[in-house]
Amino acid sequence: MPIEVVLLFAWMLVIAFLAFIACTFEDLESDTGSQSNPNSQVQLAAQVGQVNRFFNKAISGEPLSNAMYSATAGTVAWVLLQKFEPLVPDAKWKVAILAIPLGVLAAAMVHVIFATTAHCGRTAAQKRFEQPIYLDVLYGHLLPIATHGFMTTFCITSIAYIQSNIGYLAFGLENHPLNHPFALPLLCFIWGITVGSIGSSTGDIHYGTEREFQDRPFGEGKRVVYHGKITRYADCGIRTQRDIVGFCAKFGGPCTGLTFGLIILFENYRTLVGMRLGGFLSALPAITRPEEMFILAGDLAAIWGIVVGLLIGIALTAGNMVLVKWLRKRYGPFVGV
Amino acid sequence: MTVTPAVEEEVVVAAKPKKGFTFPGDETNLGIIAGVIATIIVLIPGLPAVIKAVGMIFAFLWGMDSVRKTSKYGLGTGVPSIGVLATGYGIIGALVGAACAHVVGSIGPVAPGVLGGVVLMAIVGYLSGVFSNHEKIIGMKIPKLERGMMELGMAGTIGILLEFSIVAGSLDFGLVVEKAISSGLVAIMFILGGMSMFHPYNACLGPDERRERTMMVSVEISGLLSVILGIALLVMGSPWGIGDGISLIIFGALVWLVFYRRFIQACMKECYATVGTGLIKTLG
C-alpha cells in the first residue's frame, strides 16, 4: 500500500481522536453552564420555588452556540493564516500552530461574553421568583466554561483545518491534493453544529437515571414539580455546576465523546475504504489518467462507500438490539411503561 | 478614509439611554425607523464599512424586535429557531438582492436592485406566516405571526446584505460570492447575525423580561460582529483602504463596550437582588 494511502488512514484516526476529545469537553462544558444537562431544571426551578445557585447559560441551544464559537475561532484563525502564511511559504504549518490557538482564544472570549449576558438576563427576568444574582456563582463558573469551551473549539478548529482547502489533506499529499471544497470557517461552522447536536442529545446522565432518580429502575416516574430539586443540594452543601462536572466527567462526558468519535470514525472509515475498494486511492496519480476512468473510479468509490456504510449500520443496529434484549432480560422491563 | 468619529458618537447618542432607555417605545415605530435607516444605507453599497455597520445594527435590532414579537406568546425553545429562520431568509434574500442589483444596475451610487431581495423575502415571509396560521393548512394560530415573519424576512435580508457589502466592499454579485461566500466568511455572518436577532430574547426570557434591556443585548452582539468583520476586512481588503477595517474594529468595540456595560448594570440593578454570595432560601 502506498505511503500516502497509509497516511490518509492515519489522518482519519487523528480526526476521530480529536472528535472524541472535542465532544467529551463539549458535554462537560454544557454541564458547567447548565446548557444541556440540568437546563430545564434551572429554567423552571426558581419558578416552582426552588431558588438555586446554578449558572444559567442559555446561549440558544448547544448546536448553535457551538457553531458560533467554532465559526468565530475558524474566522480569526483563517484571517491569521491568510495574513502570515506568505511569510513562511516553506513551512505553513508553523502559522497554524500560532493561528489556531489565537482564534480559539478569541472564541473563548466571545463565549464568556455570551455566558454573562445569558446568566444575568435570565436571572433578572426571574425577579418575581426571588432568584438573586450570586456574584460568586457568576464569576466562579466563567473560567471553567471558558476552558472547557476552549478545548472543544480547539479540537473542532483543528479538525476543520486538517480537512479544509488550506490544510494538509488539500496540499500536504505531494501532487495528490484531495481538493476539499470547503473553506475553514465554513467547516468549523458545520462541525460546531454537529458537535453541539451530539453533545445535546447524548450523555445527559445527570438529568436522567443516574442522579435524579437513582432510587427508580431506569429512572422514571417523578412529577415535574420535583425536577427543580436537582438544583438545590449536593452530597455535601449547596449544589453548583462544578459538582455536576465532576460527576459527569466519570461517565457522561466520555460517553458523549465516544459517540461523536465513533460517528466520525465510521463515517471517514467508510469513505476511505470505499475510495480504496473503488480504485480511487491505489492509483493516486489520478490526474494523469483519462477523465472517464477518473469519473468511473469516483463512482465506484461512492458505491463502495455506501455499501460499507450500510454494513456498519446493520452491524450497529443488530448489536444494539442484542444489548437491549440482554438488558431487559437481566434488569426487567422499563418502569412506567 | 479613516475613522469617522462623528458617526460613532451619533449612533451611541441616538440609542443612548438617559434615564431608563430611549429606544423607540413602540414596535411599529422602531420597525419604521430602523427599516428606513437600514434601507437607505443598504441602497448605497459604496459607503465606508462603519456606516454600513450602523445600518446593520439597526437591521438586527429590528429583527430582534420581530423575534420577540413573534415569540412573546410563549414560545420557549423555538426562539432560536425563529431567529435562524430569519437568517436563512436573509442569506437567500441577500443573494437574490445582489443578483437583482447586478441585473438592474445602479443609478449613480444607488443600487435600487437590492430591494428586489428584500421585497421577495417580505412576500415569502408573509406567505409562510399565512400558511402557518391558516386553519386549513397548519393552523398554529399564533397571534401576529404574519407580520412577524414578514418583518423577519425583511430585517434578515437587509442585515445580511449589509454584512455582504461590508466584506465585499460592494454588492457586485461576483465579488459577494468570491469574498463573502467562497472564503467561508458567510458562516460567521450567518451565526453572529442570527445570534444578534435570537440570542437577546432567548437570554432574557422570563416573566420579568424588559424590552429595552433585551435590545441592549442585540446592539452589543452587533458590535462584536462588527469587530470580527473588521478583522476579516483587514485581509479581504477594501476600496477605502486599511482604515476601513480598523475603524470598523474600533467602532464595534466601542458599541460593544457601552451596551454590554449598560446591560449588565441594568440586570444587576433590576433583578431581585445582587449579592456577593449567600445560601439559598430554605423551603418551608
Coordinates of C-alpha atoms in Angstrom, one line a residue:
Chain A
M1 CA 0.0 0.0 0.0
P2 CA 1.5 3.4 -0.9
I3 CA 2.6 5.5 2.0
E4 CA 0.1 8.3 1.0
V5 CA -2.8 5.9 1.5
V6 CA -1.5 4.8 4.9
L7 CA -1.1 8.4 5.8
L8 CA -4.7 9.1 4.9
F9 CA -5.9 6.4 7.2
A10 CA -3.6 7.9 9.9
W11 CA -5.1 11.3 9.5
M12 CA -8.6 9.8 9.8
L13 CA -7.6 8.4 13.2
V14 CA -6.2 11.7 14.3
I15 CA -9.5 13.4 13.3
A16 CA -11.5 10.7 15.2
F17 CA -9.4 11.2 18.3
L18 CA -9.8 15.0 18.2
A19 CA -13.6 14.5 17.8
F20 CA -13.6 12.3 20.9
I21 CA -11.8 14.9 22.9
A22 CA -14.0 17.7 21.5
C23 CA -17.3 16.1 22.3
T24 CA -16.1 14.9 25.8
F25 CA -15.3 18.5 26.7
E26 CA -18.4 19.8 25.0
D27 CA -20.6 17.7 27.2
L28 CA -18.7 18.8 30.3
E29 CA -18.9 22.5 29.2
S30 CA -22.6 22.3 28.8
D31 CA -22.8 20.8 32.3
T32 CA -20.8 23.7 33.7
G33 CA -23.1 26.2 32.1
S34 CA -26.3 24.1 32.5
Q35 CA -26.9 24.3 28.8
S36 CA -27.9 20.8 28.3
N37 CA -28.0 18.6 31.3
P38 CA -29.9 20.3 34.1
N39 CA -31.0 23.1 31.8
S40 CA -34.8 22.6 32.0
Q41 CA -34.5 22.3 35.8
V42 CA -32.6 25.6 36.0
Q43 CA -35.1 27.5 33.9
L44 CA -38.0 26.1 35.9
A45 CA -36.5 25.6 39.4
A46 CA -36.9 29.2 40.5
Q47 CA -40.4 29.3 39.1
V48 CA -41.5 26.4 41.3
G49 CA -39.9 27.9 44.3
Q50 CA -36.6 26.2 44.2
V51 CA -34.1 29.1 44.4
N52 CA -30.7 27.8 43.3
R53 CA -27.1 28.6 42.9
F54 CA -26.8 27.4 39.3
F55 CA -25.3 29.2 36.3
N56 CA -28.0 29.8 33.7
K57 CA -26.1 29.7 30.4
A58 CA -28.9 29.9 27.8
I59 CA -27.0 30.6 24.5
S60 CA -29.7 29.4 22.2
G61 CA -29.0 25.7 22.5
E62 CA -25.8 23.8 22.1
P63 CA -25.7 23.3 18.3
L64 CA -26.0 27.0 17.6
S65 CA -23.7 28.1 20.4
N66 CA -21.0 25.7 19.4
A67 CA -21.4 26.7 15.8
M68 CA -20.8 30.2 16.9
Y69 CA -17.6 29.5 18.9
S70 CA -16.2 27.3 16.2
A71 CA -17.1 29.8 13.4
T72 CA -15.5 32.6 15.4
A73 CA -12.4 30.6 16.0
G74 CA -12.3 29.5 12.4
T75 CA -12.7 33.0 11.1
V76 CA -10.0 34.5 13.3
A77 CA -7.6 31.6 12.6
W78 CA -8.3 31.9 8.8
V79 CA -7.6 35.6 8.9
L80 CA -4.3 35.0 10.7
L81 CA -3.4 32.2 8.3
Q82 CA -4.1 34.4 5.3
K83 CA -2.0 37.2 6.8
F84 CA 1.0 35.2 7.9
E85 CA 1.3 32.2 5.6
P86 CA 3.0 34.2 2.9
L87 CA 5.8 35.0 5.4
V88 CA 6.8 31.3 5.7
P89 CA 5.9 29.7 2.3
D90 CA 8.0 26.6 3.0
A91 CA 6.5 25.7 6.4
K92 CA 3.0 26.9 6.5
W93 CA 2.2 24.6 9.5
K94 CA 4.2 27.0 11.7
V95 CA 1.5 29.6 11.1
A96 CA -1.2 27.1 12.0
I97 CA 0.4 26.4 15.4
L98 CA 0.1 30.1 16.2
A99 CA -3.2 30.9 14.4
I100 CA -5.5 28.2 15.7
P101 CA -4.9 28.8 19.4
L102 CA -5.3 32.5 18.9
G103 CA -8.5 32.1 17.0
V104 CA -9.8 29.8 19.7
L105 CA -8.8 32.3 22.4
A106 CA -11.0 34.9 20.6
A107 CA -13.8 32.4 20.5
A108 CA -13.4 31.7 24.2
M109 CA -13.7 35.5 24.9
V110 CA -16.9 35.6 22.9
H111 CA -18.1 32.6 24.8
V112 CA -17.6 34.3 28.1
I113 CA -19.4 37.4 27.0
F114 CA -22.4 35.5 25.8
A115 CA -22.4 33.4 29.0
T116 CA -22.6 36.5 31.2
T117 CA -25.4 38.1 29.2
A118 CA -27.4 34.9 29.3
H119 CA -27.0 34.3 33.1
C120 CA -27.7 38.0 34.0
G121 CA -30.5 38.3 31.6
R122 CA -32.3 35.2 32.6
T123 CA -31.9 35.8 36.3
A124 CA -33.1 39.4 36.0
A125 CA -36.1 38.1 34.2
Q126 CA -37.0 35.9 37.2
K127 CA -37.3 38.7 39.6
R128 CA -40.7 37.8 40.9
F129 CA -39.5 34.3 41.9
E130 CA -36.9 35.9 44.3
Q131 CA -33.9 34.4 42.4
P132 CA -30.9 36.7 43.1
I133 CA -27.7 37.0 41.1
Y134 CA -24.9 35.4 43.2
L135 CA -21.7 37.1 42.0
D136 CA -19.5 34.2 43.2
V137 CA -21.6 31.9 41.1
L138 CA -21.3 34.3 38.1
Y139 CA -17.5 34.7 38.4
G140 CA -16.7 31.3 39.6
H141 CA -18.2 29.5 36.6
L142 CA -16.8 31.7 33.9
L143 CA -13.3 30.2 33.9
P144 CA -14.5 26.5 33.8
I145 CA -16.9 27.5 31.0
A146 CA -14.1 29.2 29.0
T147 CA -11.6 26.4 29.5
H148 CA -13.9 23.5 28.6
G149 CA -15.2 25.5 25.7
F150 CA -11.6 26.2 24.6
M151 CA -10.8 22.5 24.4
T152 CA -13.9 21.8 22.3
T153 CA -13.3 24.7 20.0
F154 CA -9.6 23.9 19.7
C155 CA -10.3 20.3 18.6
I156 CA -13.0 21.3 16.2
T157 CA -10.9 24.1 14.6
S158 CA -8.0 21.6 14.3
I159 CA -10.3 19.1 12.5
A160 CA -11.6 21.8 10.2
Y161 CA -8.0 22.9 9.5
I162 CA -6.9 19.4 8.6
Q163 CA -9.8 18.9 6.3
S164 CA -10.2 22.3 4.7
N165 CA -8.9 23.6 1.5
I166 CA -5.8 25.1 3.1
G167 CA -5.0 22.1 5.3
Y168 CA -2.8 19.0 5.0
L169 CA -5.3 16.9 3.0
A170 CA -5.5 19.6 0.4
F171 CA -1.9 20.3 -0.2
G172 CA 0.2 18.1 2.1
L173 CA 0.0 14.9 -0.1
E174 CA 2.6 15.5 -2.7
N175 CA 1.0 16.0 -6.1
H176 CA -2.2 14.4 -5.0
P177 CA -4.4 17.0 -3.4
L178 CA -7.9 15.9 -2.4
N179 CA -9.2 19.4 -3.1
H180 CA -11.7 19.6 -0.3
P181 CA -14.0 22.4 -1.4
F182 CA -14.9 23.9 1.9
A183 CA -13.2 26.9 3.5
L184 CA -12.0 26.8 7.1
P185 CA -14.8 29.0 8.7
L186 CA -17.5 27.1 6.9
L187 CA -16.2 23.7 8.0
C188 CA -15.8 25.0 11.6
F189 CA -19.4 26.0 11.5
I190 CA -20.6 22.7 10.2
W191 CA -18.5 20.7 12.7
G192 CA -19.6 23.1 15.5
I193 CA -23.3 22.4 14.8
T194 CA -22.5 18.6 14.7
V195 CA -20.6 18.5 18.0
G196 CA -23.3 20.6 19.6
S197 CA -26.1 18.3 18.4
I198 CA -24.3 15.2 19.6
G199 CA -23.5 16.7 22.9
S200 CA -27.0 17.9 23.3
S201 CA -28.6 14.5 22.6
T202 CA -26.2 12.2 24.3
G203 CA -24.8 11.6 27.7
D204 CA -27.3 13.6 29.9
I205 CA -26.7 11.3 32.8
H206 CA -27.3 14.0 35.4
Y207 CA -30.8 14.8 34.1
G208 CA -31.7 11.2 33.7
T209 CA -31.2 8.0 35.6
E210 CA -28.0 8.3 37.4
R211 CA -28.6 11.2 39.8
E212 CA -32.1 12.5 39.9
F213 CA -34.0 9.2 40.0
Q214 CA -31.4 6.9 41.5
D215 CA -34.0 5.1 43.5
R216 CA -36.0 4.1 40.5
P217 CA -35.1 1.4 37.9
F218 CA -34.4 3.2 34.6
G219 CA -35.2 6.5 36.4
E220 CA -38.8 7.1 35.5
G221 CA -41.9 8.4 37.1
K222 CA -41.4 11.6 39.1
R223 CA -43.6 14.6 38.8
V224 CA -42.2 17.7 37.0
V225 CA -42.7 19.8 40.1
Y226 CA -39.9 17.8 41.9
H227 CA -37.5 18.3 39.0
G228 CA -36.3 21.6 40.4
K229 CA -35.0 19.8 43.4
I230 CA -32.0 18.6 41.5
T231 CA -30.6 22.1 41.5
R232 CA -30.5 22.6 45.3
Y233 CA -28.4 20.4 47.5
A234 CA -25.3 18.4 46.7
D235 CA -23.9 15.4 48.5
C236 CA -22.4 18.0 50.9
G237 CA -23.7 21.6 50.9
I238 CA -25.4 23.6 48.2
R239 CA -25.0 22.3 44.7
T240 CA -23.4 24.3 41.9
Q241 CA -22.4 23.1 38.5
R242 CA -18.9 22.4 39.5
D243 CA -20.3 19.4 41.3
I244 CA -22.1 18.3 38.2
V245 CA -19.0 18.5 36.0
G246 CA -17.1 16.2 38.5
F247 CA -20.0 13.8 38.4
C248 CA -20.4 13.7 34.6
A249 CA -16.7 13.6 33.9
K250 CA -16.7 10.0 35.1
F251 CA -19.1 8.6 32.6
G252 CA -21.4 11.1 30.7
G253 CA -18.6 13.1 29.1
P254 CA -16.5 10.3 27.8
C255 CA -19.7 8.5 26.7
T256 CA -20.7 11.6 24.6
G257 CA -17.1 11.8 23.3
L258 CA -17.2 8.2 22.3
T259 CA -20.5 8.7 20.4
F260 CA -19.1 11.6 18.4
G261 CA -15.7 10.0 17.9
L262 CA -17.3 6.7 16.6
I263 CA -19.6 8.7 14.2
I264 CA -16.6 10.5 12.8
L265 CA -14.5 7.3 12.7
F266 CA -17.1 5.2 10.9
E267 CA -18.1 8.0 8.5
N268 CA -14.5 8.6 7.4
Y269 CA -13.6 4.9 7.5
R270 CA -16.4 4.0 5.1
T271 CA -15.4 6.9 2.8
L272 CA -11.7 5.9 2.7
V273 CA -12.4 2.2 2.4
G274 CA -14.8 3.0 -0.4
M275 CA -12.2 5.0 -2.2
R276 CA -9.7 2.2 -1.7
L277 CA -12.0 -0.5 -3.0
G278 CA -13.2 1.6 -5.8
G279 CA -9.6 2.0 -7.1
F280 CA -9.5 5.7 -6.3
L281 CA -6.7 5.6 -3.9
S282 CA -4.4 2.8 -5.1
A283 CA -3.7 4.7 -8.3
L284 CA -3.1 8.0 -6.7
P285 CA -1.6 9.9 -9.7
A286 CA -5.2 10.0 -10.8
I287 CA -4.9 13.3 -12.6
T288 CA -2.8 11.8 -15.3
R289 CA -5.4 9.2 -16.1
P290 CA -8.1 9.7 -18.8
E291 CA -11.0 11.6 -17.4
E292 CA -13.6 8.9 -18.0
M293 CA -11.6 6.4 -15.9
F294 CA -11.2 9.1 -13.2
I295 CA -15.0 9.6 -13.1
L296 CA -15.6 5.8 -13.1
A297 CA -13.2 5.3 -10.1
G298 CA -15.0 8.1 -8.3
D299 CA -18.4 6.5 -8.9
L300 CA -17.2 3.1 -7.8
A301 CA -15.7 4.7 -4.6
A302 CA -19.1 6.2 -3.8
I303 CA -20.9 2.9 -4.3
W304 CA -18.4 1.0 -2.2
G305 CA -18.6 3.7 0.4
I306 CA -22.4 3.4 0.6
V307 CA -22.2 -0.4 0.8
V308 CA -19.6 -0.3 3.6
G309 CA -21.7 2.3 5.4
L310 CA -24.8 0.1 5.2
L311 CA -22.9 -2.8 6.6
I312 CA -21.7 -0.8 9.5
G313 CA -25.2 0.5 10.1
I314 CA -26.6 -3.0 10.1
A315 CA -23.9 -4.3 12.4
L316 CA -24.6 -1.4 14.9
T317 CA -28.3 -1.9 14.8
A318 CA -28.0 -5.7 15.4
G319 CA -25.5 -5.1 18.2
N320 CA -27.8 -2.6 19.8
M321 CA -30.8 -4.9 19.6
V322 CA -28.9 -7.8 21.2
L323 CA -27.7 -5.5 24.0
V324 CA -31.1 -4.1 24.8
K325 CA -32.6 -7.6 24.8
W326 CA -30.0 -8.8 27.2
L327 CA -30.5 -5.7 29.4
R328 CA -34.3 -6.2 29.6
K329 CA -33.9 -9.8 30.4
R330 CA -31.3 -9.0 33.1
Y331 CA -32.9 -6.0 34.7
G332 CA -36.6 -6.3 33.9
P333 CA -38.9 -4.1 31.9
F334 CA -38.9 -0.3 32.0
V335 CA -40.9 1.1 34.9
G336 CA -43.7 3.4 34.0
V337 CA -44.5 1.9 30.6
Chain B
M1 CA -11.0 57.0 4.5
T2 CA -10.1 56.7 8.1
V3 CA -12.0 56.7 11.3
T4 CA -15.2 58.6 11.3
P5 CA -15.7 59.6 14.9
A6 CA -18.7 61.7 14.1
V7 CA -20.7 58.7 13.1
E8 CA -19.7 56.7 16.1
E9 CA -20.9 59.4 18.5
E10 CA -24.1 59.9 16.6
V11 CA -25.0 56.2 16.9
V12 CA -24.2 55.9 20.5
V13 CA -26.1 59.1 21.3
A14 CA -29.0 58.1 19.2
A15 CA -29.7 55.0 21.1
K16 CA -28.2 56.0 24.4
P17 CA -30.4 55.9 27.4
K18 CA -30.8 58.9 29.6
K19 CA -33.0 57.6 32.4
G20 CA -34.3 54.2 31.6
F21 CA -34.0 53.7 27.9
T22 CA -34.9 55.7 24.9
F23 CA -35.3 53.1 22.3
P24 CA -38.4 53.8 20.4
G25 CA -41.1 52.6 22.6
D26 CA -43.5 51.3 20.0
E27 CA -42.7 48.2 17.9
T28 CA -44.1 49.8 14.8
N29 CA -42.1 53.0 15.3
L30 CA -38.9 51.0 15.8
G31 CA -39.6 48.9 12.7
I32 CA -40.2 52.0 10.6
I33 CA -37.2 54.0 11.9
A34 CA -34.7 51.0 11.8
G35 CA -36.1 49.8 8.5
V36 CA -35.8 53.2 6.8
I37 CA -32.3 53.9 8.1
A38 CA -31.0 50.4 7.2
T39 CA -32.6 50.5 3.8
I40 CA -31.1 53.9 2.9
I41 CA -27.7 52.6 3.9
V42 CA -28.0 49.3 2.0
L43 CA -29.1 51.1 -1.1
I44 CA -25.6 52.8 -1.3
P45 CA -23.1 50.0 -1.4
G46 CA -20.1 52.3 -1.7
L47 CA -20.3 53.7 1.8
P48 CA -17.5 53.1 4.3
A49 CA -17.9 50.0 6.5
V50 CA -18.6 51.9 9.7
I51 CA -21.7 53.5 8.2
K52 CA -22.8 50.1 6.9
A53 CA -22.3 48.7 10.4
V54 CA -24.7 51.3 11.8
G55 CA -27.3 50.1 9.3
M56 CA -26.5 46.5 10.3
I57 CA -27.1 47.3 14.0
F58 CA -30.5 48.9 13.2
A59 CA -31.5 46.0 10.9
F60 CA -30.7 43.4 13.5
L61 CA -32.4 45.4 16.2
W62 CA -35.5 45.3 14.1
G63 CA -35.1 41.6 13.5
M64 CA -34.7 41.0 17.3
D65 CA -37.8 43.0 18.0
S66 CA -39.7 40.9 15.4
V67 CA -38.4 37.7 17.0
R68 CA -39.5 39.0 20.4
K69 CA -42.9 39.9 19.0
T70 CA -43.4 36.5 17.3
S71 CA -42.2 34.5 20.3
K72 CA -43.8 36.5 23.1
Y73 CA -46.9 34.4 23.3
G74 CA -44.9 31.7 25.0
L75 CA -42.5 30.1 22.5
G76 CA -39.7 28.7 24.6
T77 CA -37.1 26.6 22.8
G78 CA -38.4 27.9 19.5
V79 CA -36.9 31.3 19.9
P80 CA -33.5 30.4 18.3
S81 CA -35.3 28.5 15.6
I82 CA -37.3 31.6 14.6
G83 CA -34.1 33.6 14.5
V84 CA -32.3 31.0 12.4
L85 CA -35.2 31.0 10.0
A86 CA -34.8 34.8 9.7
T87 CA -31.1 34.4 9.0
G88 CA -31.9 31.8 6.4
Y89 CA -34.4 34.1 4.7
G90 CA -31.6 36.7 4.9
I91 CA -29.0 34.6 3.1
I92 CA -31.4 33.7 0.3
G93 CA -32.8 37.3 0.1
A94 CA -29.3 38.8 0.1
L95 CA -28.2 36.6 -2.8
V96 CA -31.3 37.4 -4.7
G97 CA -30.8 41.1 -3.9
A98 CA -27.2 41.1 -5.1
A99 CA -28.3 39.3 -8.3
C100 CA -31.1 41.8 -8.9
A101 CA -28.7 44.7 -8.3
H102 CA -26.5 43.1 -11.0
V103 CA -29.4 43.0 -13.5
V104 CA -30.9 46.3 -12.7
G105 CA -27.6 48.2 -12.5
S106 CA -27.0 51.3 -10.4
I107 CA -28.1 54.9 -10.7
G108 CA -25.1 56.9 -9.5
P109 CA -24.1 55.4 -6.2
V110 CA -27.5 54.0 -5.5
A111 CA -28.2 50.3 -6.4
P112 CA -32.0 50.0 -6.2
G113 CA -31.9 46.4 -7.4
V114 CA -31.1 45.1 -3.9
L115 CA -34.6 45.9 -2.8
G116 CA -35.7 43.0 -5.1
G117 CA -34.4 40.6 -2.5
V118 CA -36.0 42.5 0.4
V119 CA -39.4 42.5 -1.3
L120 CA -39.2 38.9 -2.3
M121 CA -38.4 37.8 1.3
A122 CA -41.2 40.0 2.6
I123 CA -43.6 38.2 0.4
V124 CA -42.1 34.8 1.3
G125 CA -42.2 35.6 5.0
Y126 CA -45.8 36.8 4.8
L127 CA -46.9 33.8 2.9
S128 CA -45.2 31.4 5.4
G129 CA -46.9 33.3 8.2
V130 CA -50.3 32.9 6.5
F131 CA -49.7 29.2 5.7
S132 CA -48.7 28.6 9.3
N133 CA -51.7 30.3 10.8
H134 CA -54.3 29.4 8.2
E135 CA -56.8 26.9 9.8
K136 CA -56.9 24.7 6.7
I137 CA -53.1 24.4 6.3
I138 CA -51.2 24.2 9.6
G139 CA -53.4 26.1 11.9
M140 CA -50.9 27.2 14.6
K141 CA -53.0 30.3 15.3
I142 CA -50.1 32.3 16.7
P143 CA -51.0 36.0 17.1
K144 CA -49.3 38.5 14.8
L145 CA -47.3 35.7 13.1
E146 CA -47.8 37.0 9.6
R147 CA -46.5 40.4 10.3
G148 CA -43.6 39.0 12.4
M149 CA -42.5 36.6 9.7
M150 CA -42.7 39.4 7.1
E151 CA -40.5 41.7 9.2
L152 CA -38.1 38.9 10.0
G153 CA -37.6 38.2 6.3
M154 CA -37.0 41.9 5.6
A155 CA -34.8 42.6 8.6
G156 CA -32.8 39.4 8.0
T157 CA -32.2 40.2 4.3
I158 CA -31.2 43.8 4.9
G159 CA -28.8 42.7 7.7
I160 CA -27.2 40.0 5.7
L161 CA -27.0 42.4 2.6
L162 CA -25.1 44.9 4.8
E163 CA -22.8 42.2 6.1
F164 CA -22.1 41.1 2.5
S165 CA -21.5 44.6 1.5
I166 CA -19.1 45.3 4.4
V167 CA -16.9 42.3 3.5
A168 CA -17.1 42.6 -0.3
G169 CA -16.9 46.4 -0.4
S170 CA -19.8 46.5 -2.8
L171 CA -22.8 44.4 -3.8
D172 CA -21.4 43.2 -7.1
F173 CA -22.6 39.6 -7.3
G174 CA -19.2 38.1 -8.3
L175 CA -17.4 40.0 -5.5
V176 CA -20.0 38.9 -3.0
V177 CA -19.7 35.2 -4.0
E178 CA -15.9 35.4 -4.0
K179 CA -15.2 37.4 -0.9
A180 CA -18.2 36.5 1.4
I181 CA -19.2 33.0 0.4
S182 CA -16.3 31.1 -1.1
S183 CA -14.0 32.4 1.6
G184 CA -16.3 30.8 4.2
L185 CA -17.0 34.1 6.0
V186 CA -20.7 33.5 5.3
A187 CA -20.5 31.1 8.3
I188 CA -19.7 33.8 10.8
M189 CA -22.1 36.2 9.2
F190 CA -24.9 33.7 9.5
I191 CA -24.3 32.7 13.0
L192 CA -23.5 36.0 14.6
G193 CA -26.1 37.9 12.6
G194 CA -28.6 35.3 13.8
M195 CA -27.3 35.5 17.3
S196 CA -27.9 39.2 17.4
M197 CA -31.5 38.5 16.5
F198 CA -32.4 35.5 18.6
H199 CA -29.9 35.4 21.5
P200 CA -31.3 38.6 23.2
Y201 CA -34.8 37.3 23.7
N202 CA -33.6 33.9 24.4
A203 CA -31.1 35.2 27.0
C204 CA -33.6 37.5 28.7
L205 CA -36.5 35.1 28.6
G206 CA -38.7 35.1 31.6
P207 CA -41.8 36.8 33.1
D208 CA -39.9 39.9 34.1
E209 CA -38.2 40.4 30.7
R210 CA -38.0 44.1 29.7
R211 CA -37.8 45.1 26.0
E212 CA -35.2 47.8 26.4
R213 CA -32.9 45.5 28.3
T214 CA -33.3 42.9 25.6
M215 CA -32.5 45.4 22.9
M216 CA -29.2 46.3 24.5
V217 CA -28.0 42.7 24.0
S218 CA -28.8 42.9 20.3
V219 CA -26.8 46.1 19.8
E220 CA -23.9 44.6 21.9
I221 CA -23.8 41.4 19.7
S222 CA -23.8 43.5 16.6
G223 CA -20.8 45.4 18.0
L224 CA -19.0 42.1 18.4
L225 CA -19.9 41.1 14.9
S226 CA -18.5 44.4 13.6
V227 CA -15.2 43.7 15.4
I228 CA -14.9 40.3 13.8
L229 CA -16.0 41.6 10.3
G230 CA -13.4 44.3 10.8
I231 CA -10.7 41.7 11.4
A232 CA -11.8 39.9 8.3
L233 CA -11.8 43.1 6.4
L234 CA -8.1 43.6 7.1
V235 CA -7.4 40.5 5.0
M236 CA -10.2 40.9 2.4
G237 CA -9.1 44.5 1.5
S238 CA -11.5 47.3 1.0
P239 CA -11.8 50.2 -1.6
W240 CA -11.4 52.5 1.4
G241 CA -8.0 51.1 2.4
I242 CA -6.8 49.6 5.6
G243 CA -8.5 52.3 7.7
D244 CA -11.9 50.8 6.8
G245 CA -11.2 47.6 8.8
I246 CA -9.5 49.4 11.7
S247 CA -12.3 52.0 12.1
L248 CA -14.9 49.1 12.0
I249 CA -13.0 47.3 14.8
I250 CA -12.8 50.5 16.9
F251 CA -16.5 51.3 16.3
G252 CA -17.6 47.7 17.1
A253 CA -15.5 47.6 20.2
L254 CA -17.0 50.9 21.4
V255 CA -20.5 49.9 20.7
W256 CA -20.0 46.6 22.4
L257 CA -18.4 48.2 25.5
V258 CA -21.1 50.7 26.0
F259 CA -24.0 48.4 25.6
Y260 CA -22.5 45.4 27.4
R261 CA -21.8 47.5 30.4
R262 CA -25.2 49.0 30.4
F263 CA -26.9 45.7 30.0
I264 CA -25.0 44.0 32.9
Q265 CA -25.6 47.1 35.1
A266 CA -29.3 47.1 34.2
C267 CA -29.6 43.4 35.0
M268 CA -27.9 43.7 38.3
K269 CA -30.0 46.6 39.3
E270 CA -33.3 45.2 38.2
C271 CA -33.0 41.6 39.4
Y272 CA -34.4 40.5 42.8
A273 CA -31.0 41.1 44.5
T274 CA -27.4 41.1 43.5
V275 CA -25.4 39.5 46.3
G276 CA -21.7 38.6 46.6
T277 CA -22.5 35.2 47.9
G278 CA -25.2 33.6 50.0
L279 CA -27.1 30.5 50.9
I280 CA -30.3 29.6 49.1
K281 CA -33.7 30.2 50.6
T282 CA -34.7 27.3 52.8
L283 CA -38.0 25.8 51.8
G284 CA -40.6 25.5 54.5

